[in-house]
Amino acid sequence: MNNNVIEVKNLTKTFGDFTAVNAITFEVKKGEIFGFLGANGAGKTTAMKMLIGISKPTSGKAQVAGFDVFTHAEDVKQSIGYMSQKFALYDDLTVKENITFFGGIYGLSRKRIEEKRCELVEDLGLKDIVNQLVGALPLGWKQKIAFSVSLLHDPKIVFLDEPTGGVDPITRRQFWEMIYKAAHQGTTVFVTTHYMDEAEYCDRVSIMVNGKIEALDTPKKLKEQFRAENMNDVFLKLARSPSPTLTNGNEVNTDKN
Amino acid sequence: MKRFTGFIKKEFYHIFRDRRSLFILFGMPIAQILLFGFAITNEINNVDIAILDRSNDVNTQEIIHKISASKYFSIKQIITREADIASVFEKGQVKAVLNFEKDFSQNLIKQHQATVQIITDATDPNTANTISNYVNAMLQQYQKELNKNIKIAYQIVPQTRMVYNPELKSVYMFVPGVMTIILMLVSAMMTSISITREKELGTMEILLVSPLKPFQVIIGKVFPYIFLSIINAVVIVMLSVFIFKMPVQGSLLLLALESVLFIITALALGILISTISATQQTAMMISLMGLMLPVILLSGFIFPISSMPLPLQIISNIIPAKWFIIIIKGIMLKGVGIGFIWKETLILLGMTVFFIGLSVKKYKIRLE
């Protein structure tokens, strides 16, 4: 049986003359924490938007949770969770109301929402703030709640778009613990980031440069391959190199066409 | 369906927790209708008038005295020639001229009837009307006093003449106009702002990633505003009927249906605006410049379309508000039925379908 929850083949997106995503190919295994790295403008957000069904691919194939993103976008949507860079919750609703609302649009029963809410309140220690407006909460709280909300309907895969932007290191660390926990429970985590230290936390990372995936492997192997001390160096070497011919016979899945 | 009701509940939370939009929603209509209503007030005070008294006898003096003693009028000028009437109006010195005929007293005694002409400046039609009513009332009262002790009643015949705008074309026009503005404002501006707010906050993305269909998102967003706009329309009609005593001559049901049609037109415009603007600020600016100004300036609400230059008259045809004002004016003031306004209704309906189609198309493109 196929153990891949995301299969992408030659996925391409062009805007006029500009190729934002250039024939990328990769797979993500079930339960994996997959880091999707790249500089701003490298095309990672565009690629992710195609996978979550809010942007139509120009060509290529992509399957998410076993469904084709071209033809079965609606099925894909029910199987995935998504958290945007803005930790988008409704500021003028309370924590409780946000949970009820987002549970509702995913079709959860009232009872299930109630259960989930109690679980969340317990896990995150939300007891004192559950009836507060989200707008009044610090960013770190919003981030944690937004992540939990994206997991409300028990998606197979959760997509996180730069989930740690603007929060302090301690909160980032706590947040990654939440990610580990979700992955441990079997949820596949697809995360974009430009914090290279976070790349170290991922099972595997891909690095996009100018619309192409130029490197894809475990952080350990990538560091060996690029003879770098940390992921930051890997990234800098890749980003500075003018051509993708860096690979040297290693089993690195670079993009060929 | 349950997803949908949850969505609508959330929309109402947004509305009721945002003081600014609550004010626009409910404060504005009430404030506007009262402002317009009282600015075009039924009360007059110290209105300047001129007198042309060609008989200068005991009766005319008594009437003049009575009028000048009241707090409503102050006699600004006494003129002696009929030719001066035009000039005092042109100079804008007075709002009305009382013109007593020659031999007023003698006519009363001999013919039991004498005539006084009330000439009013009808550029401000409401005031003109009110002035003439007040003068009439005073003349009637004076006549009653005169007739206490005599057998054959004397009759003072007032002749009212409006200069500049004899048909009083804009009387009561403010209610249809304000109603149009409010429905446009609430429906189009508020929806476009509330949709762009979701875009700005990033929640729109979350909604689009969810299993909710895009059209469900949009319907969910506009539904509360249909509801609130209808409440607004009801409030406006009630205020005008009970506070300003404006009659609704035609069918209330027809009025309601036409209002719902116009609300939907405005909502479609609101959605269209939201598809082309990325921020709430832009949405607000486009709504104000693109919708409010044309409604105020070109719909015939304040400035009569018939006196506009031809190009503007042509442009006014593409403004939905123009047709809606014709429709509700017809229903409220003239009491006409659908037989007289089907053409305007059809035009409005066509526009609505067009705007909805256009915004659906635009909305899809945005999702690509």
XYZ file of C-alpha atoms in Angstrom:
625
model
C 0.000 0.000 0.000
C 1.092 3.459 -0.824
C 2.336 5.232 2.240
C 2.518 8.678 0.669
C -0.080 11.255 1.677
C 1.194 13.858 -0.743
C 2.432 12.998 -4.205
C 3.472 15.827 -6.478
C 4.735 15.375 -10.002
C 5.961 18.173 -12.265
C 3.613 20.623 -10.627
C 3.864 23.988 -12.358
C 2.258 27.356 -11.942
C 2.844 30.258 -14.271
C 1.549 33.789 -14.075
C 1.877 35.125 -17.589
C 5.560 34.871 -18.477
C 6.620 34.292 -14.916
C 7.020 30.729 -13.698
C 6.406 30.807 -9.977
C 6.586 27.063 -9.499
C 8.633 25.171 -12.018
C 7.810 21.470 -12.373
C 8.362 20.395 -8.782
C 8.246 16.719 -7.846
C 8.203 15.250 -4.338
C 6.381 12.946 -1.961
C 5.456 13.272 1.684
C 4.997 10.182 3.816
C 2.293 9.659 6.366
C 3.121 11.046 9.793
C 6.113 12.947 8.509
C 7.065 16.498 9.418
C 7.947 17.895 6.059
C 9.738 21.241 5.937
C 9.110 23.288 2.856
C 11.870 25.874 2.761
C 12.750 28.718 0.490
C 13.475 32.410 0.463
C 10.628 34.861 0.116
C 9.471 34.723 -3.480
C 10.949 31.294 -4.112
C 7.478 29.971 -4.807
C 6.745 27.994 -1.682
C 3.506 29.764 -0.834
C 2.283 29.393 -4.417
C 3.132 25.701 -4.357
C 1.330 25.228 -1.079
C -1.733 27.124 -2.299
C -2.035 24.630 -5.128
C -1.877 21.752 -2.693
C -4.612 23.167 -0.475
C -6.864 23.829 -3.425
C -7.054 27.625 -3.523
C -4.871 28.003 -6.590
C -5.228 26.033 -9.784
C -2.044 24.391 -11.119
C -1.021 25.281 -14.661
C 0.211 21.764 -15.307
C 1.500 18.693 -13.550
C -0.094 16.353 -11.053
C -0.690 16.547 -7.360
C -2.453 14.161 -5.025
C -3.225 15.116 -1.463
C -4.648 12.553 0.957
C -5.302 10.306 -2.012
C -7.319 12.866 -3.949
C -6.316 14.706 -7.065
C -6.164 18.453 -6.389
C -7.356 19.141 -9.932
C -10.449 17.017 -9.945
C -11.300 16.390 -6.309
C -10.477 19.678 -4.630
C -13.523 19.375 -2.364
C -12.421 16.000 -1.004
C -8.964 17.361 -0.450
C -10.399 20.220 1.579
C -12.184 17.941 4.021
C -8.955 15.999 4.659
C -6.614 18.870 5.348
C -6.127 21.540 7.944
C -4.559 24.889 7.213
C -3.019 27.606 9.293
C -1.927 30.799 7.579
C 0.915 33.104 8.450
C -1.538 35.489 10.022
C -2.826 32.915 12.547
C -6.160 33.922 11.149
C -8.800 33.763 13.815
C -11.632 36.215 14.271
C -10.473 38.923 16.648
C -13.984 39.965 17.520
C -15.072 36.486 18.514
C -14.135 34.785 21.758
C -11.869 31.748 21.785
C -14.895 29.561 22.356
C -16.847 31.147 19.505
C -13.913 30.733 17.143
C -13.702 27.053 17.990
C -17.437 26.615 17.532
C -17.373 28.459 14.224
C -14.453 26.626 12.664
C -15.701 23.290 13.950
C -19.037 24.161 12.389
C -17.745 24.926 8.914
C -15.987 21.562 8.879
C -19.304 19.937 9.673
C -18.501 18.729 13.180
C -21.507 17.910 15.333
C -22.268 20.136 18.278
C -21.337 17.330 20.645
C -18.021 16.746 18.906
C -17.196 20.459 18.999
C -17.973 20.488 22.696
C -15.659 17.517 23.272
C -12.916 19.054 21.222
C -13.248 22.319 23.042
C -12.912 20.696 26.456
C -9.886 18.801 25.197
C -8.295 22.002 23.974
C -9.050 23.946 27.095
C -7.414 21.159 29.064
C -4.356 20.722 26.829
C -3.532 24.359 26.311
C -4.654 25.607 29.696
C -7.196 27.924 28.134
C -9.585 27.905 31.049
C -9.172 31.563 31.953
C -9.265 32.921 28.442
C -11.801 30.761 26.694
C -14.421 33.489 26.918
C -12.108 36.332 26.005
C -12.056 37.978 22.616
C -9.193 36.633 20.537
C -8.154 40.179 19.648
C -7.100 40.758 23.242
C -4.746 37.768 23.379
C -0.990 37.845 22.813
C 0.321 36.569 19.488
C 1.686 33.370 20.999
C -1.746 32.381 22.239
C -3.355 33.157 18.920
C -0.789 30.996 17.206
C -1.388 28.018 19.465
C -5.146 28.364 19.223
C -5.013 28.782 15.436
C -2.971 25.603 15.183
C -5.368 23.682 17.382
C -8.295 25.029 15.384
C -6.699 23.785 12.166
C -6.612 20.317 13.749
C -10.208 20.370 15.008
C -11.582 18.079 12.324
C -8.698 15.592 12.686
C -7.246 16.208 9.226
C -4.835 13.729 7.695
C -2.478 16.512 6.774
C -2.037 19.940 8.262
C -0.471 22.715 6.206
C 1.304 25.413 8.176
C 2.345 28.542 6.318
C 5.211 30.176 8.220
C 3.542 29.370 11.506
C 6.123 30.954 13.779
C 6.470 34.403 12.259
C 6.798 37.156 14.833
C 6.704 35.069 18.000
C 9.483 34.784 20.554
C 11.909 31.813 20.690
C 10.315 30.228 23.737
C 6.882 30.291 22.171
C 8.370 28.917 18.964
C 9.864 26.059 20.904
C 6.510 25.346 22.579
C 4.843 25.506 19.234
C 7.180 22.909 17.789
C 6.307 20.649 20.674
C 2.701 20.913 19.572
C 3.754 20.018 16.037
C 5.637 16.958 17.321
C 2.617 15.906 19.277
C 0.351 16.166 16.239
C 2.837 14.201 14.133
C 3.121 11.608 16.853
C -0.630 11.123 16.684
C -0.331 10.376 12.993
C -1.047 13.752 11.424
C 1.262 14.619 8.572
C 2.683 18.096 8.972
C 3.615 20.176 5.958
C 5.309 23.322 7.159
C 6.865 26.279 5.373
C 9.366 28.382 7.225
C 12.313 30.606 6.674
C 13.780 30.023 10.103
C 16.608 27.643 9.308
C 16.936 26.451 12.886
C 13.397 25.165 12.601
C 14.365 23.179 9.541
C 16.431 21.034 11.875
C 13.246 19.927 13.636
C 11.764 18.493 10.447
C 12.012 14.866 9.361
C 12.793 15.921 5.836
C 13.134 19.298 4.202
C 12.950 20.535 0.656
C 14.552 23.777 -0.370
C 13.045 25.822 -3.148
C 15.051 28.311 -5.154
C 13.471 30.302 -7.942
C 10.520 28.021 -8.348
C 12.447 24.764 -8.307
C 13.171 22.287 -5.554
C 16.948 22.285 -5.417
C 17.437 19.943 -2.494
C 15.342 17.428 -0.608
C 16.441 15.126 2.172
C 16.758 14.783 5.918
C 18.491 17.734 7.557
C 21.374 15.449 8.511
C 22.032 14.232 4.988
C 21.663 17.704 3.521
C 24.313 19.003 5.902
C 26.641 16.202 4.882
C 25.973 16.725 1.248
C 26.666 20.431 1.356
C 29.434 20.061 3.910
C 27.656 22.531 6.119
C 27.476 22.884 9.863
C 23.861 23.766 10.033
C 20.841 24.202 7.825
C 21.458 27.885 7.533
C 24.729 27.203 5.732
C 23.026 24.663 3.497
C 20.473 27.220 2.596
C 23.007 29.966 1.945
C 25.106 27.733 -0.270
C 22.084 26.764 -2.284
C 20.680 30.221 -2.545
C 23.990 31.705 -3.654
C 24.806 29.078 -6.215
C 23.748 30.230 -9.646
C 22.862 26.814 -11.039
C 21.303 23.671 -9.621
C 24.291 21.467 -10.518
C 25.507 21.363 -6.951
C 24.596 17.790 -6.340
C 27.460 15.365 -6.468
C 26.166 11.896 -7.023
C 24.433 11.698 -3.715
C 20.991 10.272 -3.560
C 19.503 13.718 -3.618
C 16.194 14.255 -5.142
C 16.729 17.372 -7.149
C 14.365 18.397 -9.758
C 15.452 17.460 -13.250
C 12.725 18.609 -15.559
C -27.148 23.805 6.352
C -25.775 23.635 9.874
C -22.450 24.893 8.606
C -24.290 27.742 7.029
C -26.258 28.776 10.107
C -23.065 28.730 12.129
C -21.571 31.024 9.531
C -24.437 33.463 9.756
C -24.283 33.497 13.535
C -20.635 34.428 13.314
C -21.489 37.241 10.889
C -23.922 38.716 13.396
C -21.261 38.594 16.105
C -19.022 40.632 13.826
C -21.698 43.215 13.249
C -22.893 43.599 16.801
C -19.413 43.765 18.291
C -18.161 46.453 15.976
C -19.469 49.773 17.239
C -18.509 51.530 14.050
C -20.549 49.310 11.815
C -23.401 49.272 14.288
C -23.473 53.043 14.111
C -23.463 53.059 10.336
C -26.155 50.436 10.363
C -28.596 51.982 12.726
C -27.419 55.405 13.825
C -26.983 56.698 10.299
C -30.446 55.966 8.941
C -32.135 57.509 11.942
C -29.818 60.508 12.026
C -30.190 61.114 8.312
C -33.903 60.822 8.164
C -34.271 63.150 11.149
C -31.728 65.601 9.784
C -33.300 65.744 6.373
C -36.707 65.778 7.911
C -36.082 68.664 10.221
C -33.869 70.574 7.838
C -36.881 70.601 5.582
C -38.969 71.456 8.555
C -42.647 72.187 8.835
C -42.050 74.941 11.323
C -41.192 78.423 10.289
C -39.873 81.286 12.318
C -39.347 84.945 11.526
C -39.632 84.449 7.826
C -38.947 87.678 5.971
C -41.807 88.810 3.821
C -42.716 91.879 1.825
C -46.071 93.610 1.598
C -47.652 95.222 -1.400
C -50.697 96.988 -0.082
C -52.566 98.799 -2.782
C -55.624 99.706 -0.755
C -54.102 100.629 2.560
C -57.359 100.530 4.459
C -58.484 99.397 7.862
C -58.765 95.724 6.971
C -55.461 95.386 5.267
C -53.789 97.224 8.119
C -55.340 94.865 10.600
C -54.191 91.852 8.651
C -50.704 93.252 8.281
C -50.581 94.027 11.944
C -51.713 90.530 12.790
C -49.065 89.016 10.601
C -46.247 91.187 11.820
C -47.252 90.546 15.428
C -46.846 86.813 14.962
C -43.524 85.177 15.562
C -43.664 83.442 12.220
C -43.181 86.411 9.968
C -41.323 89.647 10.016
C -42.123 92.281 7.494
C -38.931 93.194 5.828
C -40.141 95.491 3.105
C -43.127 97.469 1.989
C -43.278 97.764 -1.745
C -45.545 99.922 -3.755
C -45.411 98.643 -7.299
C -46.233 95.259 -8.704
C -43.064 95.438 -10.737
C -41.014 95.312 -7.553
C -42.199 91.820 -6.661
C -39.806 90.121 -9.026
C -36.857 92.156 -7.865
C -37.324 91.472 -4.146
C -37.440 87.776 -4.907
C -34.443 87.962 -7.146
C -32.446 89.654 -4.464
C -33.441 86.863 -2.132
C -34.520 89.369 0.510
C -37.872 87.803 1.211
C -39.480 84.407 0.992
C -42.956 85.676 0.268
C -44.924 88.707 -0.805
C -48.465 89.498 0.266
C -50.259 91.360 -2.438
C -53.535 93.015 -1.359
C -55.840 93.973 -4.166
C -57.058 97.494 -4.639
C -60.068 98.561 -2.582
C -59.817 95.595 -0.280
C -62.238 96.884 2.367
C -64.716 98.187 -0.109
C -64.788 94.892 -1.915
C -65.385 93.140 1.354
C -68.312 95.363 2.202
C -69.824 95.524 -1.235
C -69.097 92.104 -2.621
C -68.443 90.327 0.660
C -65.281 89.119 -0.861
C -61.765 90.419 -1.248
C -58.614 88.867 -2.567
C -55.108 88.704 -1.295
C -52.364 87.078 -3.237
C -49.698 85.033 -1.441
C -46.648 84.791 -3.659
C -43.957 82.467 -2.389
C -40.500 81.568 -3.520
C -40.722 77.856 -4.231
C -37.056 77.161 -4.780
C -37.375 75.836 -1.278
C -40.677 74.132 -1.875
C -41.331 72.902 1.590
C -40.891 76.315 3.140
C -43.017 77.861 0.420
C -45.797 75.478 1.143
C -45.569 76.035 4.864
C -45.590 79.815 4.501
C -48.689 79.723 2.405
C -50.419 77.434 4.894
C -49.574 79.731 7.787
C -50.759 82.852 5.999
C -53.923 81.075 5.005
C -54.561 80.070 8.554
C -54.097 83.636 9.750
C -56.391 85.008 7.092
C -59.032 82.478 8.070
C -58.768 83.463 11.678
C -59.069 87.133 10.841
C -62.076 86.382 8.674
C -63.705 84.559 11.548
C -63.200 87.522 13.845
C -64.715 89.840 11.247
C -67.725 87.664 10.775
C -68.717 87.454 14.415
C -71.117 90.399 14.273
C -72.495 90.360 10.770
C -75.133 88.478 8.905
C -73.629 87.872 5.510
C -70.187 86.495 5.920
C -67.205 88.278 4.538
C -64.833 86.189 2.619
C -61.158 86.795 2.180
C -59.955 84.848 -0.788
C -56.271 83.944 -0.690
C -54.665 83.201 -3.997
C -51.475 81.271 -3.709
C -48.857 81.594 -6.342
C -45.563 79.751 -6.296
C -42.791 81.297 -8.241
C -39.773 79.384 -9.618
C -41.015 75.884 -8.925
C -44.773 75.832 -9.164
C -45.173 72.044 -8.957
C -43.216 71.808 -5.713
C -41.313 68.946 -7.291
C -39.081 68.025 -4.386
C -41.595 67.997 -1.588
C -41.270 64.717 0.255
C -38.470 63.729 -2.041
C -36.120 63.372 0.851
C -37.660 60.187 2.131
C -37.240 58.169 -1.069
C -33.803 59.708 -1.472
C -32.612 58.971 2.035
C -34.020 55.481 1.859
C -32.086 54.884 -1.334
C -28.877 56.234 0.147
C -29.219 54.168 3.303
C -29.990 50.933 1.530
C -27.092 51.536 -0.825
C -24.765 52.414 2.024
C -25.677 49.558 4.297
C -25.939 46.921 1.629
C -23.091 47.759 -0.689
C -20.565 49.440 1.541
C -21.008 47.246 4.577
C -20.841 44.001 2.620
C -17.833 45.062 0.616
C -16.087 46.106 3.821
C -16.976 42.935 5.652
C -15.762 40.737 2.804
C -12.514 42.646 2.364
C -11.998 42.542 6.114
C -11.827 38.758 5.879
C -9.360 39.086 3.043
C -7.236 41.501 5.007
C -7.222 39.390 8.154
C -6.386 36.253 6.197
C -9.517 34.472 7.384
C -10.881 34.436 3.841
C -8.078 32.064 2.946
C -8.993 29.787 5.822
C -12.609 29.812 4.699
C -11.659 28.964 1.134
C -9.491 26.088 2.305
C -12.415 24.771 4.336
C -15.079 22.583 2.733
C -17.404 25.597 2.538
C -18.069 26.423 -1.079
C -17.122 29.926 -2.207
C -20.727 30.825 -2.948
C -21.701 29.673 0.550
C -19.117 32.012 1.975
C -20.486 34.914 -0.022
C -24.143 34.169 0.670
C -23.280 33.734 4.331
C -21.606 37.118 4.347
C -24.409 39.002 2.620
C -27.356 37.318 4.285
C -27.213 39.309 7.542
C -27.095 42.516 5.556
C -30.232 41.630 3.612
C -31.936 41.153 6.933
C -30.572 44.360 8.472
C -31.309 46.393 5.352
C -34.915 45.292 5.458
C -35.121 46.411 9.085
C -33.638 49.729 8.034
C -36.174 50.159 5.270
C -38.972 49.488 7.738
C -37.522 51.989 10.226
C -37.245 54.656 7.555
C -40.795 54.187 6.346
C -42.100 54.219 9.927
C -40.167 57.381 10.774
C -41.466 59.128 7.711
C -45.026 58.057 8.293
C -45.197 58.698 12.023
C -42.847 61.624 12.488
C -43.113 63.421 9.189
C -46.645 62.379 8.371
C -45.637 61.362 4.931
C -48.359 59.252 3.414
C -47.652 55.948 1.727
C -50.252 56.009 -1.008
C -49.461 52.719 -2.704
C -49.150 49.108 -1.693
C -46.820 48.410 1.210
C -46.181 44.921 -0.132
C -45.040 46.272 -3.485
C -42.864 48.797 -1.682
C -41.313 45.980 0.346
C -40.672 43.794 -2.695
C -39.125 46.624 -4.672
C -36.949 47.494 -1.676
C -35.719 43.909 -1.430
C -34.888 44.000 -5.136
C -32.871 47.175 -4.661
C -31.158 45.721 -1.593
C -30.041 42.772 -3.688
C -28.799 45.118 -6.410
C -26.741 46.945 -3.830
C -25.429 43.710 -2.321
C -24.322 42.532 -5.749
C -22.486 45.826 -6.160
C -20.937 45.343 -2.743
C -19.661 41.897 -3.691
C -18.330 43.287 -6.946
C -16.466 46.000 -5.063
C -15.021 43.455 -2.661
C -13.657 41.393 -5.535
C -11.702 44.333 -6.890
C -10.420 45.775 -3.643
C -7.815 44.228 -1.404
C -8.326 46.322 1.716
C -11.236 47.667 3.714
C -10.031 51.176 3.035
C -10.175 50.685 -0.717
C -13.576 49.088 -0.447
C -14.833 52.038 1.541
C -13.385 54.574 -0.871
C -14.807 52.824 -3.914
C -18.183 52.553 -2.220
C -18.216 56.214 -1.299
C -16.902 57.580 -4.569
C -18.410 55.027 -6.880
C -21.785 54.575 -5.251
C -22.658 57.277 -2.778
C -21.733 60.279 -4.872
C -23.653 59.150 -7.938
C -26.613 58.318 -5.732
C -26.565 61.769 -4.197
C -25.711 63.754 -7.300
C -27.101 61.910 -10.272
C -30.075 59.954 -9.072
C -32.450 62.868 -9.083
C -32.607 62.859 -5.320
C -31.328 66.393 -4.835
C -30.792 67.745 -8.298
C -33.578 67.181 -10.788
C -32.334 65.071 -13.681
C -34.419 67.070 -16.128
C -32.326 70.153 -15.517
C -28.972 68.406 -15.906
C -26.842 68.739 -19.004
C -27.484 65.999 -21.523
C -24.374 63.882 -20.902
C -25.206 63.671 -17.205
C -28.792 62.815 -18.023
C -27.515 59.892 -20.074
C -25.106 58.780 -17.362
C -27.868 58.918 -14.773
C -29.533 56.012 -16.584
C -26.884 53.545 -15.461
C -27.346 54.444 -11.820
C -29.601 51.902 -10.146
C -30.652 54.448 -7.533
C -32.307 56.602 -10.185
C -34.713 53.822 -11.065
C -35.335 52.896 -7.475
C -36.170 56.501 -6.597
C -38.650 56.654 -9.462
C -40.179 53.400 -8.236
C -40.578 54.306 -4.568
C -41.632 57.837 -5.393
C -44.340 56.316 -7.534
C -45.459 53.945 -4.834
C -45.196 56.277 -1.857
C -46.297 59.597 -3.319
C -48.463 58.781 -6.285
C -49.781 55.434 -5.103
C -49.171 53.732 -8.415
C -49.129 49.955 -8.833
C -46.734 47.716 -10.683
C -48.494 48.587 -13.954
C -46.850 51.997 -13.921
C -43.409 51.022 -12.742
C -42.783 47.675 -14.410
C -40.295 49.202 -16.788
C -38.148 50.626 -13.991
C -38.467 47.372 -12.059
C -37.299 45.431 -15.083
C -34.317 47.714 -15.551
C -33.366 47.287 -11.903
C -33.784 43.536 -12.173
C -31.594 43.447 -15.274
C -28.898 45.461 -13.533
C -29.013 43.134 -10.542
C -28.608 40.035 -12.677
C -25.752 41.725 -14.524
C -23.924 42.705 -11.335
C -24.367 39.287 -9.776
C -23.080 37.612 -12.941
C -20.124 39.960 -13.096
C -19.168 39.422 -9.468
C -19.458 35.659 -9.768
C -17.096 35.831 -12.734
C -14.688 38.139 -10.954
C -14.825 36.053 -7.799
C -13.847 32.929 -9.700
C -10.921 34.652 -11.326
C -9.699 35.729 -7.932
C -9.639 32.168 -6.728
C -7.473 30.946 -9.608
